[in-house]
PDB file of C-alpha atoms in Angstrom:
ATOM      1  CA  MET G   1     114.043  95.818 131.724  1.00 39.00           C
ATOM      2  CA  LYS G   2     112.411  92.419 131.991  1.00 39.00           C
ATOM      3  CA  THR G   3     111.829  90.280 128.894  1.00 38.00           C
ATOM      4  CA  SER G   4     108.047  90.748 129.048  1.00 41.00           C
ATOM      5  CA  LYS G   5     108.480  94.518 128.959  1.00 41.00           C
ATOM      6  CA  VAL G   6     110.910  94.264 126.047  1.00 38.00           C
ATOM      7  CA  MET G   7     108.374  92.236 124.079  1.00 38.00           C
ATOM      8  CA  LEU G   8     105.626  94.715 124.872  1.00 40.00           C
ATOM      9  CA  LEU G   9     107.889  97.548 123.757  1.00 41.00           C
ATOM     10  CA  LEU G  10     108.466  95.817 120.431  1.00 37.00           C
ATOM     11  CA  GLY G  11     104.772  95.092 120.085  1.00 41.00           C
ATOM     12  CA  LEU G  12     103.697  98.653 120.734  1.00 42.00           C
ATOM     13  CA  LEU G  13     106.349 100.552 118.828  1.00 41.00           C
ATOM     14  CA  LEU G  14     107.561  98.341 115.997  1.00 38.00           C
ATOM     15  CA  LEU G  15     104.607  96.189 114.983  1.00 36.00           C
ATOM     16  CA  MET G  16     101.742  98.685 115.127  1.00 39.00           C
ATOM     17  CA  VAL G  17     102.500 100.200 111.743  1.00 37.00           C
ATOM     18  CA  ILE G  18      99.520 101.898 110.074  1.00 36.00           C
ATOM     19  CA  PRO G  19      97.593  99.309 108.028  1.00 35.00           C
ATOM     20  CA  SER G  20      97.635  99.522 104.257  1.00 32.00           C
ATOM     21  CA  THR G  21      93.954 100.400 103.983  1.00 31.00           C
ATOM     22  CA  ILE G  22      94.599 103.856 105.409  1.00 33.00           C
ATOM     23  CA  PHE G  23      96.924 104.852 102.584  1.00 34.00           C
ATOM     24  CA  ALA G  24      96.983 104.550  98.829  1.00 35.00           C
ATOM     25  CA  GLN G  25      97.558 101.052  97.555  1.00 34.00           C
ATOM     26  CA  SER G  26     101.008 101.849  96.174  1.00 42.00           C
ATOM     27  CA  GLU G  27     103.792 100.649  98.475  1.00 43.00           C
ATOM     28  CA  ASN G  28     105.628 103.917  97.824  1.00 46.00           C
ATOM     29  CA  GLN G  29     102.724 105.872  99.345  1.00 63.00           C
ATOM     30  CA  ARG G  30     102.684 104.007 102.648  1.00 68.00           C
ATOM     31  CA  PRO G  31     104.831 105.664 105.339  1.00 91.00           C
ATOM     32  CA  ALA G  32     106.783 103.283 107.530  1.00 96.00           C
ATOM     33  CA  TYR G  33     109.120 105.870 109.079  1.00 97.00           C
ATOM     34  CA  ILE G  34     108.944 109.566 109.855  1.00 97.00           C
ATOM     35  CA  THR G  35     112.003 111.763 110.360  1.00 97.00           C
ATOM     36  CA  VAL G  36     111.635 114.927 112.417  1.00 97.00           C
ATOM     37  CA  THR G  37     114.438 117.488 112.344  1.00 97.00           C
ATOM     38  CA  THR G  38     114.172 120.317 114.836  1.00 97.00           C
ATOM     39  CA  GLY G  39     116.165 123.264 113.561  1.00 97.00           C
ATOM     40  CA  HIS G  40     116.527 126.783 114.895  1.00 98.00           C
ATOM     41  CA  TRP G  41     116.409 130.208 113.349  1.00 98.00           C
ATOM     42  CA  ASN G  42     119.598 132.214 113.060  1.00 98.00           C
ATOM     43  CA  MET G  43     118.607 135.013 115.427  1.00 96.00           C
ATOM     44  CA  ASP G  44     121.386 137.223 114.054  1.00 96.00           C
ATOM     45  CA  TYR G  45     119.918 137.168 110.539  1.00 95.00           C
ATOM     46  CA  GLU G  46     119.201 140.761 109.580  1.00 93.00           C
ATOM     47  CA  ASN G  47     116.062 141.991 107.820  1.00 92.00           C
ATOM     48  CA  PHE G  48     114.308 138.630 107.881  1.00 95.00           C
ATOM     49  CA  ASN G  49     111.410 138.480 105.445  1.00 96.00           C
ATOM     50  CA  ARG G  50     108.994 135.544 105.605  1.00 97.00           C
ATOM     51  CA  GLU G  51     108.094 135.691 101.909  1.00 97.00           C
ATOM     52  CA  LYS G  52     111.761 135.686 100.851  1.00 97.00           C
ATOM     53  CA  TRP G  53     112.510 132.786 103.184  1.00 98.00           C
ATOM     54  CA  ILE G  54     109.590 130.789 101.764  1.00 98.00           C
ATOM     55  CA  ALA G  55     110.793 131.549  98.234  1.00 98.00           C
ATOM     56  CA  VAL G  56     114.272 130.220  99.044  1.00 98.00           C
ATOM     57  CA  GLU G  57     112.918 127.046 100.644  1.00 98.00           C
ATOM     58  CA  LYS G  58     110.343 126.553  97.893  1.00 98.00           C
ATOM     59  CA  GLU G  59     113.133 126.561  95.325  1.00 98.00           C
ATOM     60  CA  PHE G  60     114.644 123.550  97.105  1.00 98.00           C
ATOM     61  CA  LEU G  61     111.218 121.945  97.442  1.00 98.00           C
ATOM     62  CA  ASP G  62     110.415 122.269  93.744  1.00 98.00           C
ATOM     63  CA  LYS G  63     113.847 121.381  92.382  1.00 98.00           C
ATOM     64  CA  VAL G  64     114.827 118.658  94.843  1.00 98.00           C
ATOM     65  CA  ALA G  65     112.322 117.365  97.412  1.00 98.00           C
ATOM     66  CA  LYS G  66     109.347 117.055  95.065  1.00 98.00           C
ATOM     67  CA  LYS G  67     111.505 115.162  92.561  1.00 98.00           C
ATOM     68  CA  ASN G  68     112.925 112.808  95.174  1.00 98.00           C
ATOM     69  CA  GLU G  69     111.079 109.521  94.721  1.00 97.00           C
ATOM     70  CA  PHE G  70     112.234 108.250  98.118  1.00 97.00           C
ATOM     71  CA  ILE G  71     110.442 110.997 100.057  1.00 98.00           C
ATOM     72  CA  ILE G  72     106.692 110.395 100.260  1.00 96.00           C
ATOM     73  CA  ARG G  73     105.657 113.602 102.007  1.00 95.00           C
ATOM     74  CA  SER G  74     107.446 116.578 103.541  1.00 96.00           C
ATOM     75  CA  PHE G  75     106.213 119.335 105.846  1.00 97.00           C
ATOM     76  CA  VAL G  76     107.521 122.431 107.606  1.00 98.00           C
ATOM     77  CA  PHE G  77     106.153 123.719 110.923  1.00 98.00           C
ATOM     78  CA  LEU G  78     106.781 126.946 112.808  1.00 98.00           C
ATOM     79  CA  HIS G  79     106.663 127.662 116.531  1.00 97.00           C
ATOM     80  CA  ARG G  80     103.313 128.906 117.825  1.00 97.00           C
ATOM     81  CA  PHE G  81     103.306 127.996 121.518  1.00 96.00           C
ATOM     82  CA  THR G  82     106.388 125.985 122.550  1.00 95.00           C
ATOM     83  CA  PRO G  83     109.218 126.544 125.045  1.00 95.00           C
ATOM     84  CA  ASP G  84     111.526 127.662 122.227  1.00 96.00           C
ATOM     85  CA  ASN G  85     110.463 130.388 119.786  1.00 96.00           C
ATOM     86  CA  THR G  86     113.469 129.654 117.538  1.00 97.00           C
ATOM     87  CA  GLU G  87     112.169 126.198 116.598  1.00 97.00           C
ATOM     88  CA  ILE G  88     111.465 125.236 113.009  1.00 98.00           C
ATOM     89  CA  ILE G  89     110.402 121.642 112.354  1.00 98.00           C
ATOM     90  CA  PHE G  90     111.122 119.698 109.145  1.00 98.00           C
ATOM     91  CA  VAL G  91     109.234 116.407 108.695  1.00 97.00           C
ATOM     92  CA  ASN G  92     109.681 113.765 105.989  1.00 98.00           C
ATOM     93  CA  THR G  93     107.995 110.392 105.549  1.00 97.00           C
ATOM     94  CA  TYR G  94     109.447 107.268 103.932  1.00 98.00           C
ATOM     95  CA  SER G  95     108.204 103.833 102.913  1.00 96.00           C
ATOM     96  CA  SER G  96     111.231 102.001 104.370  1.00 96.00           C
ATOM     97  CA  TRP G  97     114.292 102.470 106.580  1.00 96.00           C
ATOM     98  CA  ASP G  98     116.590 102.092 103.561  1.00 97.00           C
ATOM     99  CA  ASN G  99     114.823 104.923 101.785  1.00 97.00           C
ATOM    100  CA  ILE G 100     115.917 107.387 104.458  1.00 97.00           C
ATOM    101  CA  ASP G 101     119.515 106.957 103.332  1.00 97.00           C
ATOM    102  CA  LYS G 102     118.554 106.729  99.662  1.00 98.00           C
ATOM    103  CA  ALA G 103     116.623 109.991  99.935  1.00 98.00           C
ATOM    104  CA  SER G 104     119.688 111.784 101.268  1.00 97.00           C
ATOM    105  CA  GLN G 105     121.831 110.519  98.404  1.00 98.00           C
ATOM    106  CA  ARG G 106     119.122 111.401  95.894  1.00 98.00           C
ATOM    107  CA  ASN G 107     118.884 114.927  97.301  1.00 98.00           C
ATOM    108  CA  ASN G 108     122.580 115.413  96.565  1.00 97.00           C
ATOM    109  CA  GLU G 109     122.121 114.165  93.001  1.00 98.00           C
ATOM    110  CA  LEU G 110     119.088 116.374  92.375  1.00 98.00           C
ATOM    111  CA  ALA G 111     120.852 119.412  93.842  1.00 98.00           C
ATOM    112  CA  LYS G 112     123.695 118.957  91.360  1.00 98.00           C
ATOM    113  CA  GLU G 113     121.163 118.633  88.544  1.00 98.00           C
ATOM    114  CA  ALA G 114     119.291 121.747  89.677  1.00 98.00           C
ATOM    115  CA  TRP G 115     122.466 123.810  90.121  1.00 98.00           C
ATOM    116  CA  PRO G 116     125.043 122.174  87.824  1.00 98.00           C
ATOM    117  CA  ASP G 117     127.447 125.063  88.289  1.00 97.00           C
ATOM    118  CA  GLU G 118     129.256 124.424  91.581  1.00 97.00           C
ATOM    119  CA  ALA G 119     129.652 128.101  92.398  1.00 98.00           C
ATOM    120  CA  LYS G 120     125.938 128.781  91.923  1.00 98.00           C
ATOM    121  CA  ARG G 121     125.070 125.691  93.943  1.00 98.00           C
ATOM    122  CA  GLU G 122     127.257 126.849  96.820  1.00 98.00           C
ATOM    123  CA  GLU G 123     125.779 130.328  96.560  1.00 98.00           C
ATOM    124  CA  TYR G 124     122.229 128.994  96.854  1.00 98.00           C
ATOM    125  CA  PHE G 125     122.939 126.763  99.861  1.00 98.00           C
ATOM    126  CA  LYS G 126     124.877 129.533 101.573  1.00 97.00           C
ATOM    127  CA  LYS G 127     121.815 131.768 101.175  1.00 97.00           C
ATOM    128  CA  ARG G 128     119.498 128.998 102.395  1.00 98.00           C
ATOM    129  CA  ASN G 129     121.623 127.971 105.365  1.00 97.00           C
ATOM    130  CA  ALA G 130     122.017 131.585 106.503  1.00 97.00           C
ATOM    131  CA  TYR G 131     118.467 131.475 107.878  1.00 98.00           C
ATOM    132  CA  TYR G 132     119.337 128.751 110.397  1.00 98.00           C
ATOM    133  CA  ALA G 133     121.573 128.186 113.389  1.00 97.00           C
ATOM    134  CA  ASP G 134     124.096 125.345 113.199  1.00 94.00           C
ATOM    135  CA  THR G 135     122.422 123.283 115.932  1.00 94.00           C
ATOM    136  CA  HIS G 136     119.618 120.831 115.240  1.00 95.00           C
ATOM    137  CA  SER G 137     118.286 117.490 116.506  1.00 94.00           C
ATOM    138  CA  ASP G 138     116.847 114.454 114.721  1.00 94.00           C
ATOM    139  CA  GLU G 139     114.263 111.857 115.702  1.00 95.00           C
ATOM    140  CA  ILE G 140     112.813 108.942 113.759  1.00 97.00           C
ATOM    141  CA  TYR G 141     109.320 107.638 114.507  1.00 97.00           C
ATOM    142  CA  VAL G 142     107.085 104.779 113.352  1.00 96.00           C
ATOM    143  CA  PRO G 143     103.406 105.481 112.602  1.00 95.00           C
ATOM    144  CA  ILE G 144     100.920 103.800 114.958  1.00 92.00           C
ATOM    145  CA  ALA G 145      97.559 102.609 113.658  1.00 87.00           C
ATOM    146  CA  GLY G 146      94.633 105.009 113.880  1.00 88.00           C
ATOM    147  CA  ALA G 147      95.467 107.983 111.705  1.00 92.00           C
ATOM    148  CA  LYS G 148      92.683 110.379 110.771  1.00 95.00           C
ATOM    149  CA  MET G 149      93.997 111.622 107.462  1.00 92.00           C
ATOM    150  CA  LEU G 150      94.076 115.358 106.860  1.00 92.00           C
ATOM    151  CA  ALA G 151      92.464 116.360 103.575  1.00 89.00           C
ATOM    152  CA  PRO G 152      94.754 118.288 101.179  1.00 85.00           C
ATOM    153  CA  SER G 153      94.657 121.996 101.981  1.00 86.00           C
ATOM    154  CA  ASP G 154      96.497 125.156 100.956  1.00 91.00           C
ATOM    155  CA  LYS G 155      95.745 126.960 104.208  1.00 94.00           C
ATOM    156  CA  GLU G 156      97.744 127.179 107.407  1.00 96.00           C
ATOM    157  CA  MET G 157      96.663 124.652 110.025  1.00 97.00           C
ATOM    158  CA  ILE G 158      97.270 124.454 113.742  1.00 98.00           C
ATOM    159  CA  TRP G 159      99.063 121.314 114.927  1.00 98.00           C
ATOM    160  CA  LEU G 160      98.790 120.432 118.614  1.00 98.00           C
ATOM    161  CA  VAL G 161     101.569 117.952 119.359  1.00 97.00           C
ATOM    162  CA  VAL G 162     101.273 116.019 122.628  1.00 97.00           C
ATOM    163  CA  LYS G 163     104.412 114.157 123.672  1.00 96.00           C
ATOM    164  CA  GLY G 164     103.734 111.442 126.243  1.00 96.00           C
ATOM    165  CA  HIS G 165     105.501 108.268 127.365  1.00 96.00           C
ATOM    166  CA  PHE G 166     104.662 104.581 127.312  1.00 95.00           C
ATOM    167  CA  ALA G 167     104.724 102.791 130.693  1.00 94.00           C
ATOM    168  CA  PHE G 168     104.933  99.093 129.560  1.00 92.00           C
ATOM    169  CA  PRO G 169     102.812  97.492 132.325  1.00 94.00           C
ATOM    170  CA  GLU G 170     103.482  93.861 133.299  1.00 92.00           C
ATOM    171  CA  ASP G 171      99.799  92.995 132.795  1.00 93.00           C
ATOM    172  CA  GLY G 172      99.538  94.743 129.434  1.00 93.00           C
ATOM    173  CA  SER G 173      99.335  93.281 125.943  1.00 94.00           C
ATOM    174  CA  ARG G 174      99.386  94.562 122.416  1.00 91.00           C
ATOM    175  CA  LYS G 175      95.917  93.098 121.820  1.00 94.00           C
ATOM    176  CA  GLU G 176      94.398  94.994 124.730  1.00 95.00           C
ATOM    177  CA  PHE G 177      96.147  98.240 123.795  1.00 93.00           C
ATOM    178  CA  ASP G 178      94.983  97.952 120.177  1.00 93.00           C
ATOM    179  CA  THR G 179      91.402  97.234 121.246  1.00 95.00           C
ATOM    180  CA  LEU G 180      91.227 100.121 123.711  1.00 96.00           C
ATOM    181  CA  SER G 181      92.930 102.537 121.351  1.00 95.00           C
ATOM    182  CA  LYS G 182      90.639 101.659 118.449  1.00 95.00           C
ATOM    183  CA  GLU G 183      87.520 102.082 120.586  1.00 97.00           C
ATOM    184  CA  TYR G 184      88.585 105.579 121.596  1.00 97.00           C
ATOM    185  CA  LEU G 185      89.656 106.536 118.083  1.00 97.00           C
ATOM    186  CA  ASP G 186      86.417 105.292 116.511  1.00 97.00           C
ATOM    187  CA  ASN G 187      84.113 106.953 119.012  1.00 97.00           C
ATOM    188  CA  VAL G 188      85.919 110.147 119.978  1.00 98.00           C
ATOM    189  CA  ILE G 189      88.711 111.215 117.614  1.00 97.00           C
ATOM    190  CA  ASN G 190      87.029 110.245 114.350  1.00 97.00           C
ATOM    191  CA  LYS G 191      83.673 111.720 115.387  1.00 98.00           C
ATOM    192  CA  ASN G 192      85.126 115.031 116.550  1.00 98.00           C
ATOM    193  CA  GLU G 193      84.441 117.499 113.733  1.00 98.00           C
ATOM    194  CA  TYR G 194      87.061 119.928 115.017  1.00 98.00           C
ATOM    195  CA  ILE G 195      89.856 117.382 114.579  1.00 98.00           C
ATOM    196  CA  LYS G 196      90.717 117.604 110.877  1.00 98.00           C
ATOM    197  CA  GLY G 197      93.656 115.247 111.159  1.00 97.00           C
ATOM    198  CA  TYR G 198      95.127 112.963 113.814  1.00 97.00           C
ATOM    199  CA  TYR G 199      98.392 111.004 113.852  1.00 96.00           C
ATOM    200  CA  GLN G 200     100.100 108.743 116.402  1.00 94.00           C
ATOM    201  CA  HIS G 201     103.805 107.965 116.377  1.00 94.00           C
ATOM    202  CA  GLY G 202     106.103 105.794 118.430  1.00 95.00           C
ATOM    203  CA  HIS G 203     109.867 106.024 118.853  1.00 93.00           C
ATOM    204  CA  ALA G 204     112.114 104.268 116.333  1.00 93.00           C
ATOM    205  CA  TRP G 205     115.426 106.111 116.766  1.00 91.00           C
ATOM    206  CA  GLY G 206     116.381 109.019 118.983  1.00 86.00           C
ATOM    207  CA  ALA G 207     116.795 110.217 122.541  1.00 85.00           C
ATOM    208  CA  ASP G 208     113.833 108.538 124.286  1.00 90.00           C
ATOM    209  CA  ARG G 209     112.444 105.153 123.272  1.00 89.00           C
ATOM    210  CA  THR G 210     109.391 105.543 125.539  1.00 94.00           C
ATOM    211  CA  GLU G 211     108.165 108.568 123.580  1.00 95.00           C
ATOM    212  CA  TYR G 212     104.593 108.489 122.274  1.00 95.00           C
ATOM    213  CA  VAL G 213     103.572 111.406 120.066  1.00 96.00           C
ATOM    214  CA  ARG G 214     100.051 112.436 119.100  1.00 96.00           C
ATOM    215  CA  ALA G 215      99.336 115.248 116.624  1.00 97.00           C
ATOM    216  CA  PHE G 216      95.903 116.882 116.458  1.00 98.00           C
ATOM    217  CA  VAL G 217      95.289 119.073 113.408  1.00 98.00           C
ATOM    218  CA  ILE G 218      92.714 121.844 113.714  1.00 98.00           C
ATOM    219  CA  GLU G 219      91.816 124.900 111.671  1.00 97.00           C
ATOM    220  CA  SER G 220      92.395 127.676 114.205  1.00 97.00           C
ATOM    221  CA  MET G 221      93.507 128.457 117.736  1.00 97.00           C
ATOM    222  CA  GLY G 222      89.871 129.147 118.562  1.00 96.00           C
ATOM    223  CA  ASP G 223      89.052 125.514 117.818  1.00 97.00           C
ATOM    224  CA  LEU G 224      91.448 124.201 120.476  1.00 96.00           C
ATOM    225  CA  ASP G 225      88.985 124.669 123.320  1.00 96.00           C
ATOM    226  CA  LYS G 226      86.078 123.496 121.147  1.00 98.00           C
ATOM    227  CA  MET G 227      88.004 120.339 120.281  1.00 98.00           C
ATOM    228  CA  GLY G 228      88.561 119.521 123.953  1.00 97.00           C
ATOM    229  CA  LYS G 229      84.934 120.123 124.919  1.00 97.00           C
ATOM    230  CA  ARG G 230      83.666 118.069 121.989  1.00 98.00           C
ATOM    231  CA  SER G 231      85.950 115.162 122.879  1.00 98.00           C
ATOM    232  CA  THR G 232      84.595 115.208 126.424  1.00 97.00           C
ATOM    233  CA  GLU G 233      81.022 115.154 125.079  1.00 98.00           C
ATOM    234  CA  LEU G 234      81.762 112.249 122.752  1.00 98.00           C
ATOM    235  CA  PHE G 235      83.543 110.351 125.514  1.00 97.00           C
ATOM    236  CA  LYS G 236      80.480 110.620 127.751  1.00 97.00           C
ATOM    237  CA  GLU G 237      78.133 109.737 124.891  1.00 98.00           C
ATOM    238  CA  HIS G 238      79.989 106.495 124.172  1.00 97.00           C
ATOM    239  CA  TRP G 239      80.450 105.625 127.848  1.00 97.00           C
ATOM    240  CA  PRO G 240      77.332 107.157 129.487  1.00 97.00           C
ATOM    241  CA  ASP G 241      77.888 105.160 132.660  1.00 97.00           C
ATOM    242  CA  GLU G 242      80.480 106.888 134.863  1.00 96.00           C
ATOM    243  CA  ALA G 243      81.775 103.592 136.216  1.00 97.00           C
ATOM    244  CA  LYS G 244      82.417 102.352 132.658  1.00 96.00           C
ATOM    245  CA  ARG G 245      84.261 105.577 131.838  1.00 96.00           C
ATOM    246  CA  LYS G 246      86.491 105.160 134.863  1.00 96.00           C
ATOM    247  CA  GLU G 247      87.093 101.494 134.008  1.00 97.00           C
ATOM    248  CA  PHE G 248      88.145 102.402 130.464  1.00 97.00           C
ATOM    249  CA  GLY G 249      90.361 105.216 131.715  1.00 96.00           C
ATOM    250  CA  LYS G 250      92.073 102.901 134.200  1.00 96.00           C
ATOM    251  CA  LYS G 251      92.727 100.238 131.555  1.00 96.00           C
ATOM    252  CA  MET G 252      94.036 102.731 129.003  1.00 96.00           C
ATOM    253  CA  GLY G 253      95.948 104.787 131.525  1.00 96.00           C
ATOM    254  CA  LYS G 254      98.182 101.941 132.632  1.00 96.00           C
ATOM    255  CA  TYR G 255      99.973 102.069 129.267  1.00 96.00           C
ATOM    256  CA  PHE G 256     101.239 105.606 129.897  1.00 96.00           C
ATOM    257  CA  THR G 257     103.278 107.287 132.606  1.00 96.00           C
ATOM    258  CA  GLY G 258     100.851 110.205 132.836  1.00 93.00           C
ATOM    259  CA  LYS G 259     103.585 112.718 132.058  1.00 95.00           C
ATOM    260  CA  HIS G 260     103.244 114.701 128.832  1.00 95.00           C
ATOM    261  CA  GLY G 261     104.134 117.993 127.188  1.00 96.00           C
ATOM    262  CA  ASP G 262     102.074 120.095 124.762  1.00 97.00           C
ATOM    263  CA  TYR G 263     103.462 121.965 121.752  1.00 97.00           C
ATOM    264  CA  ILE G 264     101.576 124.038 119.199  1.00 98.00           C
ATOM    265  CA  TYR G 265     102.902 124.615 115.691  1.00 98.00           C
ATOM    266  CA  THR G 266     101.652 126.286 112.521  1.00 98.00           C
ATOM    267  CA  SER G 267     102.059 124.508 109.197  1.00 98.00           C
ATOM    268  CA  VAL G 268     103.611 126.221 106.170  1.00 98.00           C
ATOM    269  CA  PRO G 269     101.424 125.032 103.263  1.00 97.00           C
ATOM    270  CA  GLU G 270     103.705 126.559 100.626  1.00 97.00           C
ATOM    271  CA  LEU G 271     106.459 124.194 101.744  1.00 97.00           C
ATOM    272  CA  THR G 272     104.450 120.965 101.761  1.00 96.00           C
ATOM    273  CA  LYS G 273     105.071 118.048  99.414  1.00 95.00           C
TER     274      LYS G 273
END
């Protein structure tokens, strides 16, 4: 890869961290990294009961994750429409790279405090781990500016995750990308009443450094089509001239390969920090 493309890669993925005004003023409330662990259900688990599983995971959430000062937020998502129905997604956010490691160490400490008796601690984790297969994968992302923050809610939400890829054009620049992205976010995403939350992430550590992830949060599956139609309406309202729309699309499109995949998940509000 040429030097210019390397610099653009750094500009797009490492420097476009969400600005402080989007989050609370405390440094500890400002995500700088997001870990995504894709686990899988143990398909041989007999007599699976969703409520019992939630109760087991909530015990860990209440006794460990919620008390871990190095984890800002945590979420759990279940397969809705993805290529793999065994998927279960665990997401955590952190204010620094160092806090990822510190959070892991703190989890171990809090687990020992919650279950001081070693036999009982092993019994709990054996029960918890029995729900999952041994295989999993991990990715680490950096937030990209332009989040539409989801209001706190105790209801299940639909998360449409679109995984695309950056193209790193020779004639591109961070300034142009930021300007184009902000214009679209301000006039389409933020004005779309069906989009309750929106997040952009770039690769930090994992299998594919070109990965660009967008997450659209909506209230129901029925709102998916409405969201798309409304975005099209807003796009045409902001760029009423067809030639201008095509010009914008050409400028923005050069930053992406055009290849993407769509995944739909359901949040588990009971397991949210």
